[in-house]
Short mmCIF file of C-alpha atoms in Angstrom, two decimals:
data_model
loop_
_atom_site.label_atom_id
_atom_site.label_comp_id
_atom_site.label_asym_id
_atom_site.label_seq_id
_atom_site.Cartn_x
_atom_site.Cartn_y
_atom_site.Cartn_z
CA MET A 48 34.11 150.34 129.10
CA GLU A 49 34.94 147.95 131.88
CA ARG A 50 38.04 148.82 133.86
CA ARG A 51 40.53 145.98 134.48
CA ASN A 52 42.22 145.58 137.84
CA PRO A 53 45.90 146.48 137.27
CA ALA A 54 47.14 143.91 139.78
CA LEU A 55 45.08 141.14 138.19
CA SER A 56 46.28 142.12 134.71
CA ALA A 57 49.87 141.97 135.83
CA LEU A 58 49.30 138.54 137.37
CA LEU A 59 47.69 137.19 134.21
CA LEU A 60 50.51 138.61 132.08
CA ALA A 61 53.14 136.98 134.27
CA ALA A 62 51.30 133.67 134.07
CA LEU A 63 51.12 133.95 130.29
CA ILE A 64 54.83 134.70 130.01
CA THR A 65 55.62 131.77 132.28
CA TRP A 66 53.41 129.43 130.22
CA VAL A 67 54.94 130.57 126.93
CA GLY A 68 58.44 130.26 128.37
CA CYS A 69 57.83 126.73 129.64
CA SER A 70 56.22 125.74 126.36
CA GLY A 71 59.27 126.92 124.47
CA ARG A 72 61.65 125.08 126.79
CA GLU A 73 59.85 121.77 126.37
CA HIS A 74 61.40 121.30 122.94
CA LYS A 75 64.80 122.27 124.31
CA ASN A 76 64.60 119.50 126.89
CA PRO A 77 67.09 116.89 125.61
CA PHE A 78 64.69 114.12 126.66
CA ASP A 79 61.78 115.60 124.70
CA PRO A 80 61.05 113.42 121.62
CA ARG A 81 60.35 116.64 119.73
CA ASN A 82 63.82 118.02 120.45
CA PRO A 83 65.35 118.45 116.96
CA GLU A 84 68.90 117.78 118.19
CA THR A 85 68.40 114.68 120.34
CA GLY A 86 65.02 113.24 119.38
CA GLY A 87 64.58 112.54 123.07
CA ASN A 88 67.65 110.28 123.23
CA PRO A 89 70.69 112.41 124.07
CA ASP A 90 73.89 110.75 122.90
CA VAL A 91 76.19 112.08 125.61
CA ALA A 92 77.53 108.88 127.19
CA TRP A 93 80.68 106.96 126.34
CA ALA A 94 82.14 103.60 127.31
CA GLU A 95 85.87 102.90 127.25
CA ALA A 96 86.99 99.27 127.41
CA ARG A 97 90.09 98.20 129.32
CA CYS A 98 91.28 94.90 130.81
CA SER A 99 88.43 93.48 132.94
CA GLU A 100 87.03 96.99 133.22
CA VAL A 101 84.79 99.47 131.42
CA ARG A 102 84.86 103.19 132.17
CA VAL A 103 81.51 104.86 131.53
CA THR A 104 81.40 108.66 131.30
CA TRP A 105 78.63 111.12 130.48
CA GLN A 106 77.55 114.75 130.42
CA THR A 107 74.98 116.00 132.90
CA LEU A 108 73.53 118.42 130.32
CA GLU A 109 73.46 121.13 133.03
CA MET A 110 70.02 120.00 134.16
CA HIS A 111 69.31 121.91 137.36
CA ASP A 112 66.98 119.33 138.93
CA LEU A 113 69.23 116.29 138.36
CA ARG A 114 69.65 114.64 141.75
CA GLY A 115 71.34 111.34 140.87
CA ALA A 116 72.41 108.76 138.27
CA ARG A 117 72.25 105.01 137.99
CA VAL A 118 74.17 102.78 135.59
CA TRP A 119 72.55 99.69 134.12
CA ARG A 120 74.41 96.91 132.32
CA SER A 121 73.27 94.12 130.02
CA GLU A 122 75.05 91.62 127.79
CA THR A 123 74.45 92.29 124.11
CA ALA A 124 74.44 88.56 123.41
CA SER A 125 71.33 88.26 125.59
CA PRO A 126 69.01 91.04 124.38
CA GLY A 127 65.95 89.71 126.21
CA ALA A 128 67.58 89.47 129.61
CA SER A 129 66.95 92.01 132.34
CA ALA A 130 69.53 94.73 132.80
CA GLU A 131 71.66 94.68 135.95
CA LEU A 132 71.87 97.75 138.19
CA LEU A 133 75.54 98.42 138.95
CA ASN A 134 75.30 101.17 141.55
CA ASP A 135 72.93 101.32 144.53
CA PRO A 136 72.53 103.83 146.06
CA PRO A 137 72.62 106.15 143.05
CA LEU A 138 75.58 108.38 142.23
CA SER A 139 75.24 112.08 142.98
CA GLY A 140 73.79 114.40 140.36
CA THR A 141 77.19 116.00 139.82
CA CYS A 142 78.96 112.71 139.09
CA LYS A 143 79.98 112.14 135.47
CA SER A 144 81.68 108.74 135.46
CA TYR A 145 81.50 105.17 136.71
CA ARG A 146 84.05 102.34 136.60
CA ASP A 147 82.66 98.86 136.08
CA THR A 148 85.38 96.64 137.53
CA SER A 149 83.21 93.51 137.41
CA ALA A 150 83.29 93.32 133.59
CA VAL A 151 84.59 90.09 132.04
CA ASN A 152 87.07 90.15 129.17
CA GLY A 153 85.59 89.11 125.83
CA VAL A 154 81.98 89.86 126.83
CA GLU A 155 80.28 92.74 125.02
CA TYR A 156 78.12 94.88 127.28
CA SER A 157 75.55 97.62 126.77
CA TYR A 158 75.49 100.40 129.36
CA THR A 159 72.59 102.76 130.01
CA VAL A 160 72.93 105.80 132.25
CA GLU A 161 69.65 106.68 133.97
CA PHE A 162 69.12 110.22 135.26
CA LEU A 163 67.03 110.67 138.41
CA PHE A 164 65.32 114.03 138.79
CA ALA A 165 63.56 115.76 141.65
CA GLY A 166 60.29 114.02 142.35
CA GLU A 167 59.89 110.68 140.57
CA ASP A 168 60.96 111.69 137.04
CA ARG A 169 63.57 109.53 135.31
CA ALA A 170 65.18 109.52 131.87
CA ASN A 171 67.83 107.46 130.06
CA LEU A 172 70.78 108.50 127.96
CA SER A 173 71.38 106.58 124.74
CA PRO A 174 73.04 103.22 125.55
CA VAL A 175 76.72 102.64 124.75
CA ALA A 176 78.61 99.41 124.12
CA ALA A 177 82.03 98.14 125.15
CA GLN A 178 83.92 94.85 125.19
CA PRO A 179 86.81 94.67 127.67
CA GLY A 180 89.91 92.70 126.74
CA SER A 181 93.66 92.34 127.06
CA ALA A 182 94.70 93.77 123.68
CA LEU A 183 96.76 96.91 123.21
CA PRO A 184 96.44 97.79 119.51
CA TRP A 185 98.58 100.52 117.93
CA VAL A 186 97.93 102.13 114.55
CA SER A 187 100.51 103.77 112.28
CA ASP A 188 99.67 106.62 109.92
CA ALA A 189 101.10 107.41 106.49
CA CYS A 190 99.84 111.03 106.35
CA GLY A 191 101.68 112.49 109.28
CA TRP A 192 99.30 111.73 112.15
CA GLY A 193 101.89 109.70 114.07
CA LEU A 194 100.75 106.76 116.17
CA ALA A 195 97.41 106.05 117.82
CA GLN A 196 96.66 103.64 120.65
CA VAL A 197 93.09 102.32 120.76
CA SER A 198 90.99 100.38 123.24
CA PRO A 199 90.91 96.55 123.12
CA ASP A 200 87.51 96.57 121.43
CA GLY A 201 88.54 99.12 118.80
CA ARG A 202 85.84 101.64 119.77
CA THR A 203 87.91 104.34 121.45
CA GLN A 204 91.13 106.17 120.66
CA LEU A 205 93.07 106.24 123.92
CA GLN A 206 95.96 108.45 122.86
CA ARG A 207 97.79 109.83 119.84
CA LEU A 208 101.53 110.38 119.74
CA ASP A 209 103.86 112.44 117.57
CA PHE A 210 101.35 114.24 115.40
CA GLY A 211 103.22 115.45 112.30
CA SER A 212 105.29 112.26 111.95
CA VAL A 213 104.93 109.78 109.10
CA VAL A 214 104.87 106.26 110.53
CA MET A 215 104.65 103.67 107.78
CA ASP A 216 104.92 100.46 109.77
CA VAL A 217 104.63 98.99 113.26
CA ASP A 218 105.34 95.66 114.91
CA ALA A 219 105.00 94.40 118.48
CA ASP A 220 106.78 92.28 121.08
CA ALA A 221 104.18 90.87 123.44
CA ASP A 222 106.78 89.39 125.79
CA ARG A 223 108.58 92.66 126.40
CA HIS A 224 105.49 94.86 125.84
CA LEU A 225 107.17 96.90 123.13
CA ILE A 226 105.98 98.57 119.95
CA PHE A 227 108.43 99.12 117.09
CA ALA A 228 107.61 101.98 114.73
CA THR A 229 109.39 103.36 111.66
CA TYR A 230 109.57 107.17 111.57
CA SER A 231 110.41 107.77 107.91
CA GLY A 232 110.83 111.55 108.04
CA THR A 233 113.36 111.51 110.86
CA GLY A 234 115.02 108.23 109.89
CA ARG A 235 114.44 106.53 113.23
CA LEU A 236 113.15 103.27 114.58
CA LEU A 237 111.32 104.01 117.83
CA LEU A 238 110.75 101.52 120.63
CA LEU A 239 107.69 102.37 122.73
CA ASP A 240 106.16 100.90 125.85
CA SER A 241 102.99 99.28 124.50
CA ARG A 242 101.02 100.21 127.62
CA SER A 243 102.00 103.82 128.28
CA GLY A 244 103.33 104.90 124.89
CA ASP A 245 106.52 106.19 126.51
CA THR A 246 109.63 106.07 124.31
CA VAL A 247 111.98 103.33 125.49
CA ASP A 248 114.69 103.88 122.87
CA ALA A 249 115.30 105.25 119.38
CA PHE A 250 117.68 103.87 116.75
CA SER A 251 119.07 105.70 113.74
CA ALA A 252 117.61 103.99 110.66
CA ASP A 253 117.78 106.25 107.59
CA GLY A 254 114.65 106.14 105.45
CA ALA A 255 113.05 103.34 107.51
CA THR A 256 109.69 102.36 106.02
CA CYS A 257 109.08 98.79 107.22
CA VAL A 258 109.99 96.74 110.26
CA SER A 259 109.75 93.12 111.38
CA TRP A 260 110.59 92.00 114.90
CA SER A 261 111.72 88.53 116.02
CA ALA A 262 111.15 87.95 119.72
CA ASP A 263 113.20 84.74 119.60
CA LEU A 264 116.24 86.51 118.14
CA ALA A 265 115.56 89.83 119.90
CA VAL A 266 116.34 91.42 116.55
CA ALA A 267 114.49 93.92 114.37
CA ALA A 268 114.85 93.89 110.58
CA VAL A 269 114.30 97.32 109.03
CA GLY A 270 113.81 98.09 105.35
CA ALA A 271 114.24 101.49 103.66
CA PHE A 272 112.25 101.93 100.43
CA TYR A 273 114.22 104.75 98.80
CA GLU A 274 117.63 103.97 100.33
CA ARG A 275 117.25 100.33 99.21
CA THR A 276 118.86 98.96 102.34
CA VAL A 277 118.05 96.34 104.96
CA SER A 278 119.46 96.64 108.48
CA TRP A 279 119.23 94.37 111.50
CA PHE A 280 119.26 95.84 115.01
CA ALA A 281 119.76 94.22 118.39
CA LEU A 282 117.55 95.40 121.23
CA ASP A 283 120.32 97.62 122.61
CA GLY A 284 120.49 99.51 119.31
CA THR A 285 123.55 97.76 117.89
CA ARG A 286 123.37 97.49 114.10
CA LEU A 287 124.22 93.86 113.47
CA ALA A 288 124.44 94.11 109.69
CA ARG A 289 123.40 96.23 106.73
CA VAL A 290 122.84 95.09 103.14
CA ASP A 291 122.18 97.02 99.93
CA VAL A 292 119.50 95.48 97.73
CA PRO A 293 118.81 96.01 94.01
CA GLY A 294 115.40 97.64 94.30
CA ALA A 295 112.86 99.57 96.35
CA ILE A 296 111.74 97.64 99.44
CA GLU A 297 107.98 97.22 99.84
CA ASP A 298 107.87 95.06 102.97
CA ILE A 299 109.99 92.87 105.21
CA ALA A 300 109.47 89.68 107.25
CA LEU A 301 112.13 88.34 109.62
CA ARG A 302 112.02 84.65 110.53
CA ASP A 303 115.48 83.78 111.83
CA SER A 304 119.16 84.55 111.21
CA SER A 305 119.10 82.84 107.82
CA THR A 306 115.74 84.05 106.46
CA THR A 307 114.52 87.62 106.00
CA TRP A 308 111.99 87.98 103.17
CA VAL A 309 112.10 91.20 101.15
CA PRO A 310 109.79 91.86 98.17
CA LEU A 311 111.03 94.58 95.81
CA ASN A 312 108.85 97.01 93.93
CA GLU A 313 110.57 96.03 90.69
CA GLY A 314 109.14 92.50 90.89
CA ARG A 315 111.62 90.37 92.83
CA LEU A 316 111.51 88.42 96.08
CA LEU A 317 114.76 88.25 98.06
CA ARG A 318 115.78 86.04 100.94
CA LEU A 319 118.55 87.49 103.08
CA ALA A 320 120.67 86.11 105.89
CA ILE A 321 122.05 88.29 108.66
CA GLY A 322 125.72 88.91 107.95
CA ASN A 323 125.60 87.67 104.34
CA PRO A 324 126.02 90.64 101.97
CA VAL A 325 124.71 88.68 98.96
CA PRO A 326 120.90 88.33 98.82
CA GLU A 327 119.27 85.27 97.27
CA THR A 328 116.71 85.96 94.54
CA MET A 329 113.81 83.52 94.69
CA PRO A 330 112.70 81.97 91.36
CA VAL A 331 109.23 83.53 91.21
CA ASP A 332 107.93 86.03 88.66
CA LEU A 333 106.30 89.02 90.33
CA ILE A 334 104.90 92.21 88.81
CA GLN A 335 104.19 94.62 91.66
CA PRO A 336 104.57 92.92 95.04
CA GLU A 337 103.03 94.72 97.98
CA ALA A 338 103.49 92.69 101.18
CA VAL A 339 104.98 89.49 102.58
CA ALA A 340 103.99 87.20 105.46
CA ASP A 341 106.36 84.52 106.74
CA ASP A 342 105.26 80.95 107.41
CA ALA A 343 108.05 79.31 109.41
CA GLU A 344 105.99 76.24 110.26
CA GLY A 345 105.10 75.58 106.63
CA GLY A 346 108.52 76.52 105.29
CA GLY A 347 107.72 79.43 103.04
CA CYS A 348 105.96 82.78 102.75
CA TRP A 349 102.97 84.45 101.14
CA VAL A 350 103.48 87.46 98.85
CA SER A 351 100.67 89.72 97.64
CA ASP A 352 101.10 91.07 94.11
CA ARG A 353 98.91 94.01 93.07
CA GLY A 354 100.09 93.84 89.49
CA ALA A 355 99.34 90.14 89.13
CA ARG A 356 96.08 90.49 91.10
CA GLY A 357 96.94 87.52 93.23
CA VAL A 358 98.89 86.02 96.10
CA VAL A 359 101.69 83.50 95.70
CA TYR A 360 103.01 81.04 98.26
CA VAL A 361 106.75 80.61 97.84
CA SER A 362 108.42 77.68 99.61
CA ASP A 363 111.90 77.87 101.05
CA GLU A 364 113.00 75.66 98.13
CA GLY A 365 111.59 78.12 95.59
CA THR A 366 108.40 76.44 94.40
CA ALA A 367 105.50 78.83 93.83
CA VAL A 368 101.72 78.37 93.98
CA TRP A 369 99.31 81.19 93.00
CA THR A 370 95.72 81.98 93.85
CA ALA A 371 93.26 81.20 91.08
CA GLU A 372 92.48 83.89 88.53
CA GLY A 373 89.69 86.13 89.78
CA ALA A 374 90.03 85.05 93.42
CA LEU A 375 91.44 88.48 94.30
CA THR A 376 91.17 91.91 92.71
CA GLU A 377 93.93 94.05 94.23
CA PRO A 378 95.67 92.39 97.18
CA PHE A 379 97.52 94.63 99.61
CA GLY A 380 98.39 93.67 103.20
CA LEU A 381 98.87 90.14 104.54
CA ASP A 382 99.09 88.42 107.88
CA ALA A 383 99.55 84.75 108.71
CA ASP A 384 96.90 83.41 111.09
CA GLY A 385 99.19 80.93 112.86
CA GLU A 386 97.02 78.02 111.76
CA GLY A 387 98.45 77.37 108.32
CA GLY A 388 96.52 80.13 106.59
CA CYS A 389 96.95 83.74 105.66
CA TRP A 390 94.53 86.67 105.62
CA VAL A 391 94.68 89.02 102.64
CA ALA A 392 93.36 92.59 102.41
CA ASP A 393 91.79 92.78 98.94
CA PHE A 394 91.62 96.55 98.38
CA ARG A 395 89.57 96.78 95.16
CA GLY A 396 87.64 93.66 96.06
CA ARG A 397 86.63 95.37 99.33
CA ALA A 398 87.06 92.08 101.14
CA LEU A 399 89.17 90.07 103.53
CA VAL A 400 90.13 86.69 102.12
CA ARG A 401 91.73 83.78 103.94
CA ILE A 402 93.87 81.42 101.88
CA GLY A 403 95.89 78.30 102.63
CA ARG A 404 99.40 77.24 101.69
CA ASP A 405 97.99 75.92 98.43
CA CYS A 406 96.52 79.39 97.84
CA GLU A 407 92.98 78.04 97.78
CA VAL A 408 90.37 80.40 99.22
CA LEU A 409 89.23 79.20 102.66
CA GLU A 410 86.98 82.12 103.63
CA ARG A 411 85.85 85.45 102.25
CA ILE A 412 84.40 88.38 104.20
CA SER A 413 82.85 90.74 101.69
CA GLY A 414 81.71 94.34 102.02
CA ILE A 415 84.65 95.42 104.17
CA GLY A 416 85.56 98.46 102.06
CA PHE A 417 88.84 99.68 100.60
CA VAL A 418 90.97 97.79 103.11
CA ALA A 419 94.75 98.21 102.90
CA SER A 420 96.02 95.99 105.70
CA VAL A 421 94.99 93.18 108.00
CA THR A 422 96.44 92.05 111.33
CA VAL A 423 95.36 88.93 113.20
CA ASP A 424 94.94 89.00 116.96
CA ARG A 425 96.49 85.63 117.79
CA GLU A 426 94.65 85.49 121.13
CA THR A 427 91.09 85.98 119.88
CA GLY A 428 91.31 85.56 116.09
CA ASP A 429 89.87 89.07 115.59
CA LEU A 430 90.94 90.87 112.42
CA TRP A 431 92.18 94.45 112.65
CA THR A 432 92.10 96.32 109.36
CA THR A 433 92.83 99.83 108.12
CA LEU A 434 90.96 101.85 105.51
CA PRO A 435 93.33 104.79 104.86
CA ASP A 436 91.11 106.44 102.25
CA ASN A 437 88.33 106.72 104.85
CA GLY A 438 90.43 107.39 107.96
CA LEU A 439 89.00 104.26 109.56
CA LEU A 440 90.18 101.47 111.79
CA ARG A 441 87.88 98.47 111.34
CA ARG A 442 87.81 95.46 113.66
CA VAL A 443 86.12 92.24 112.54
CA ARG A 444 85.24 89.98 115.44
CA ALA A 445 86.12 86.32 115.07
CA VAL A 446 83.07 84.99 116.91
CA ASP A 447 80.40 86.51 114.70
CA ARG A 448 82.21 88.64 112.04
CA LYS A 449 80.58 91.75 113.48
CA VAL A 450 82.30 94.91 112.19
CA ILE A 451 83.27 97.69 114.62
CA ASP A 452 84.54 101.01 113.29
CA LEU A 453 86.61 103.79 114.76
CA ARG A 454 87.42 106.99 112.90
CA VAL A 455 91.03 107.80 113.68
CA SER A 456 91.63 110.57 111.09
CA GLY A 457 94.67 110.75 108.86
CA CYS A 458 95.61 107.70 106.78
CA PRO A 459 95.80 104.68 109.11
CA ILE A 460 97.99 102.16 107.38
CA LYS A 461 99.00 99.33 109.75
CA VAL A 462 97.99 97.78 113.09
CA ALA A 463 100.26 95.98 115.54
CA GLY A 464 99.07 94.65 118.86
CA ASP A 465 100.45 93.60 122.19
CA TRP A 466 97.53 91.21 122.50
CA THR A 467 97.94 90.43 126.21
CA GLY A 468 99.66 93.60 127.40
CA GLY A 469 96.52 95.29 128.63
CA CYS A 470 96.30 92.79 131.49
CA ALA A 471 100.01 92.73 132.28
CA ASP A 472 101.18 93.91 135.69
#
């Protein structure tokens, strides 16, 4: 029998172990197409939109031979155009973020982080998208998840406040950069800085479930569903007036000192004046009203009625015009668009529907899902919607009706936005 050189055998064994080890690690390489977790495209980069800025962050995946990173940017509206290199020379291999301060508000970008390895090897992380803007959207939650602030493009949750609190409604003052939020469990109306989320003030408002702010009056109207009361507060916290109403309050819309719209669960629409203890009942037959949107310019308001499966426009004089039968399935939230129309969240119809003052359908966006509310960004025309059953915030862009989702957990119920506050000094 031939004798084998022990030294040679040991060398061959070491080589074999090394080859087997390397072969096994190939599939663990996150850039290997055969990697079962990444498919060769590791999704470990994120883009956070701000005003005229996008913050790109990533993980380095603990790759020992990573010597640098480059960030490439392209406009999603021009898919055939060449990508632009944002950083030259490359960032160090330990760097995990890059701030693109040359981004333009309203433009959607795609960012690709390129890893540079020892030698000439290169690999890209999966691209990420962001659209900088001036908006500061805030989302209330009906299941105790408090308030969430999201990025202007609706892709990133920036912060969450007061987890454990039920916040049924929010409104915004873009001039003063304030967010008004009803904390039902603690019976408070909170005033927050729309940019930082810091509490500016808190008013005692027992059972507060809905709020409407008038920047012209500097007054907030607050409704309490179970307490069946409406209160008006000045900005310093002074309660200007309080009125008992004959029913459970579903929503509230403050126009001026003589007009505050209040739909009642029992099927009535009230118009209240600050300081007048006697509410006016409007001559319109409702079944189960859900929301109201004021139309000061047109002289009336829209009311969604789940029970009647429609929306009615009620003039200040009391005339009423309904949507046609079958136009809506189960209307929930409303918001006037500032152009003589109103957007309706049709929950069972899984659609957003725009109607005019004559309640004729002007536009329908189908396939939105079980949408409970809609808020119009008056600067861009974008539609911000909530899908509480799915824990989703859904933004619909005005320019192309592209849908952008963000999972925010809980039961997001309403969006209010300081639409220019993100660019305020």
